[in-house]
Short mmCIF file of C-alpha atoms in Angstrom, two decimals:
data_model
loop_
_atom_site.label_atom_id
_atom_site.label_comp_id
_atom_site.label_asym_id
_atom_site.label_seq_id
_atom_site.Cartn_x
_atom_site.Cartn_y
_atom_site.Cartn_z
CA UNK A 1 42.81 -108.00 -8.21
CA UNK A 2 42.57 -111.77 -8.48
CA UNK A 3 39.91 -113.55 -6.45
CA UNK A 4 40.36 -117.27 -5.87
CA UNK A 5 37.84 -119.71 -4.50
CA UNK A 6 37.39 -123.40 -5.22
CA UNK A 7 40.15 -123.28 -7.83
CA UNK A 8 38.42 -120.63 -9.95
CA UNK A 9 39.83 -117.17 -10.56
CA UNK A 10 38.44 -114.00 -12.06
CA UNK A 11 39.95 -110.66 -12.90
CA UNK A 12 36.78 -108.85 -11.81
CA UNK A 13 38.32 -105.37 -11.75
CA UNK A 14 39.46 -105.61 -15.38
CA UNK A 15 36.45 -107.21 -17.08
CA UNK A 16 33.61 -104.74 -17.77
CA UNK A 17 30.08 -106.08 -17.46
CA UNK A 18 28.62 -103.91 -20.24
CA UNK A 19 29.54 -100.74 -22.15
CA UNK A 20 29.64 -97.49 -20.23
CA UNK A 21 26.88 -94.95 -20.84
CA UNK A 22 26.40 -91.28 -19.91
CA UNK A 23 25.43 -90.39 -16.33
CA UNK A 24 21.63 -90.06 -15.95
CA UNK A 25 21.93 -86.63 -14.33
CA UNK A 26 20.82 -84.01 -16.86
CA UNK A 27 23.79 -82.43 -18.64
CA UNK A 28 26.47 -84.69 -17.12
CA UNK A 29 28.68 -86.21 -19.85
CA UNK A 30 30.56 -88.64 -17.50
CA UNK A 31 30.56 -92.23 -18.80
CA UNK A 32 29.57 -94.71 -16.09
CA UNK A 33 28.80 -98.39 -15.50
CA UNK A 34 25.70 -97.74 -13.40
CA UNK A 35 23.03 -95.06 -13.44
CA UNK A 36 24.98 -92.06 -12.14
CA UNK A 37 28.59 -90.89 -11.82
CA UNK A 38 29.99 -90.91 -8.27
CA UNK A 39 29.15 -87.22 -7.70
CA UNK A 40 25.53 -87.52 -8.83
CA UNK A 41 25.00 -90.94 -7.23
CA UNK A 42 25.87 -89.41 -3.83
CA UNK A 43 23.50 -86.52 -4.54
CA UNK A 44 20.70 -88.89 -5.62
CA UNK A 45 21.16 -91.12 -2.56
CA UNK A 46 21.35 -88.10 -0.22
CA UNK A 47 18.07 -86.76 -1.62
CA UNK A 48 16.49 -90.21 -1.34
CA UNK A 49 17.57 -90.50 2.29
CA UNK A 50 16.39 -86.97 3.06
CA UNK A 51 13.06 -86.84 1.27
CA UNK A 52 11.83 -90.33 0.37
CA UNK A 53 13.08 -92.90 2.89
CA UNK A 54 10.78 -93.59 5.80
CA UNK A 55 12.31 -92.25 9.07
CA UNK A 56 11.78 -95.67 10.71
CA UNK A 57 13.77 -97.32 7.93
CA UNK A 58 16.49 -94.68 8.19
CA UNK A 59 16.84 -95.43 11.92
CA UNK A 60 17.36 -99.16 11.24
CA UNK A 61 20.53 -98.56 9.21
CA UNK A 62 22.69 -96.71 11.73
CA UNK A 63 26.08 -97.43 13.32
CA UNK A 64 25.13 -100.91 14.54
CA UNK A 65 24.08 -101.97 11.02
CA UNK A 66 27.32 -100.61 9.52
CA UNK A 67 29.35 -102.73 12.00
CA UNK A 68 27.28 -105.87 11.25
CA UNK A 69 27.53 -105.25 7.49
CA UNK A 70 31.30 -104.75 7.59
CA UNK A 71 31.80 -108.01 9.51
CA UNK A 72 29.46 -109.92 7.16
CA UNK A 73 31.23 -108.63 4.05
CA UNK A 74 34.60 -109.67 5.51
CA UNK A 75 33.25 -113.21 6.01
CA UNK A 76 31.34 -113.32 2.68
CA UNK A 77 33.36 -111.26 0.16
CA UNK A 78 31.64 -112.62 -2.98
CA UNK A 79 28.10 -112.32 -4.35
CA UNK A 80 26.24 -115.41 -3.15
CA UNK A 81 23.88 -115.51 -6.18
CA UNK A 82 26.74 -115.23 -8.68
CA UNK A 83 28.60 -118.04 -6.89
CA UNK A 84 25.60 -120.34 -7.45
CA UNK A 85 26.10 -119.71 -11.19
CA UNK A 86 29.88 -120.28 -10.93
CA UNK A 87 30.59 -116.55 -11.37
CA UNK A 88 32.80 -114.70 -8.94
CA UNK A 89 31.77 -111.11 -8.27
CA UNK A 90 32.85 -108.91 -5.37
CA UNK A 91 30.12 -108.12 -2.84
CA UNK A 92 28.75 -104.57 -3.08
CA UNK A 93 25.65 -104.79 -0.91
CA UNK A 94 24.25 -106.86 1.95
CA UNK A 95 20.63 -107.94 1.54
CA UNK A 96 18.09 -108.83 4.24
CA UNK A 97 16.32 -111.99 3.07
CA UNK A 98 13.30 -111.12 5.20
CA UNK A 99 13.25 -107.29 5.31
CA UNK A 100 13.50 -105.59 8.70
CA UNK A 101 10.15 -103.92 7.99
CA UNK A 102 8.53 -107.37 7.81
CA UNK A 103 10.08 -108.72 11.02
CA UNK A 104 13.53 -109.71 9.69
CA UNK A 105 16.67 -109.36 11.79
CA UNK A 106 20.34 -108.56 11.30
CA UNK A 107 21.27 -112.17 12.15
CA UNK A 108 23.67 -113.82 9.67
CA UNK A 109 21.03 -116.36 8.62
CA UNK A 110 18.90 -113.47 7.32
CA UNK A 111 21.69 -111.80 5.31
CA UNK A 112 23.12 -112.32 1.81
CA UNK A 113 26.16 -110.70 0.22
CA UNK A 114 25.27 -109.54 -3.31
CA UNK A 115 26.57 -107.52 -6.20
CA UNK A 116 24.40 -104.53 -7.21
CA UNK A 117 23.02 -106.35 -10.22
CA UNK A 118 21.76 -109.35 -8.21
CA UNK A 119 20.44 -107.12 -5.45
CA UNK A 120 18.48 -105.10 -7.99
CA UNK A 121 17.05 -108.27 -9.53
CA UNK A 122 15.76 -109.44 -6.13
CA UNK A 123 14.03 -106.13 -5.44
CA UNK A 124 12.69 -105.86 -8.98
CA UNK A 125 10.94 -109.20 -8.47
CA UNK A 126 9.46 -108.07 -5.16
CA UNK A 127 8.53 -104.63 -6.50
CA UNK A 128 10.35 -102.49 -3.95
CA UNK A 129 13.42 -100.27 -4.07
CA UNK A 130 15.47 -101.42 -1.06
CA UNK A 131 13.20 -103.82 0.77
CA UNK A 132 12.05 -101.17 3.26
#
């Protein structure tokens, strides 16, 4: 898939970011780009949602959020942080600049389209998993 913007192009689906490594789930030999294979990532996220995520936070990310996120991704299909560094990476996640838990909103001026890597960097700096 070729992505064009401002005269630049990138074959993002064909250029690996780093070598694949085994899935982090014990005993799974699947080679992956991230932490888990698709099967175990779903399991990990389901357990996180069920046992670790605050019920108030869970309530904030319902049907309305999915509609807002889908519209935002359609309007901002590339990672905004990567674009600042002249890299073109498909959006994977939508970030709340000011987290909902701290009074942020779902307004466009409080959202950023990001790749997983950039989203993780933001939360690593702030010391939280998903911004709560």
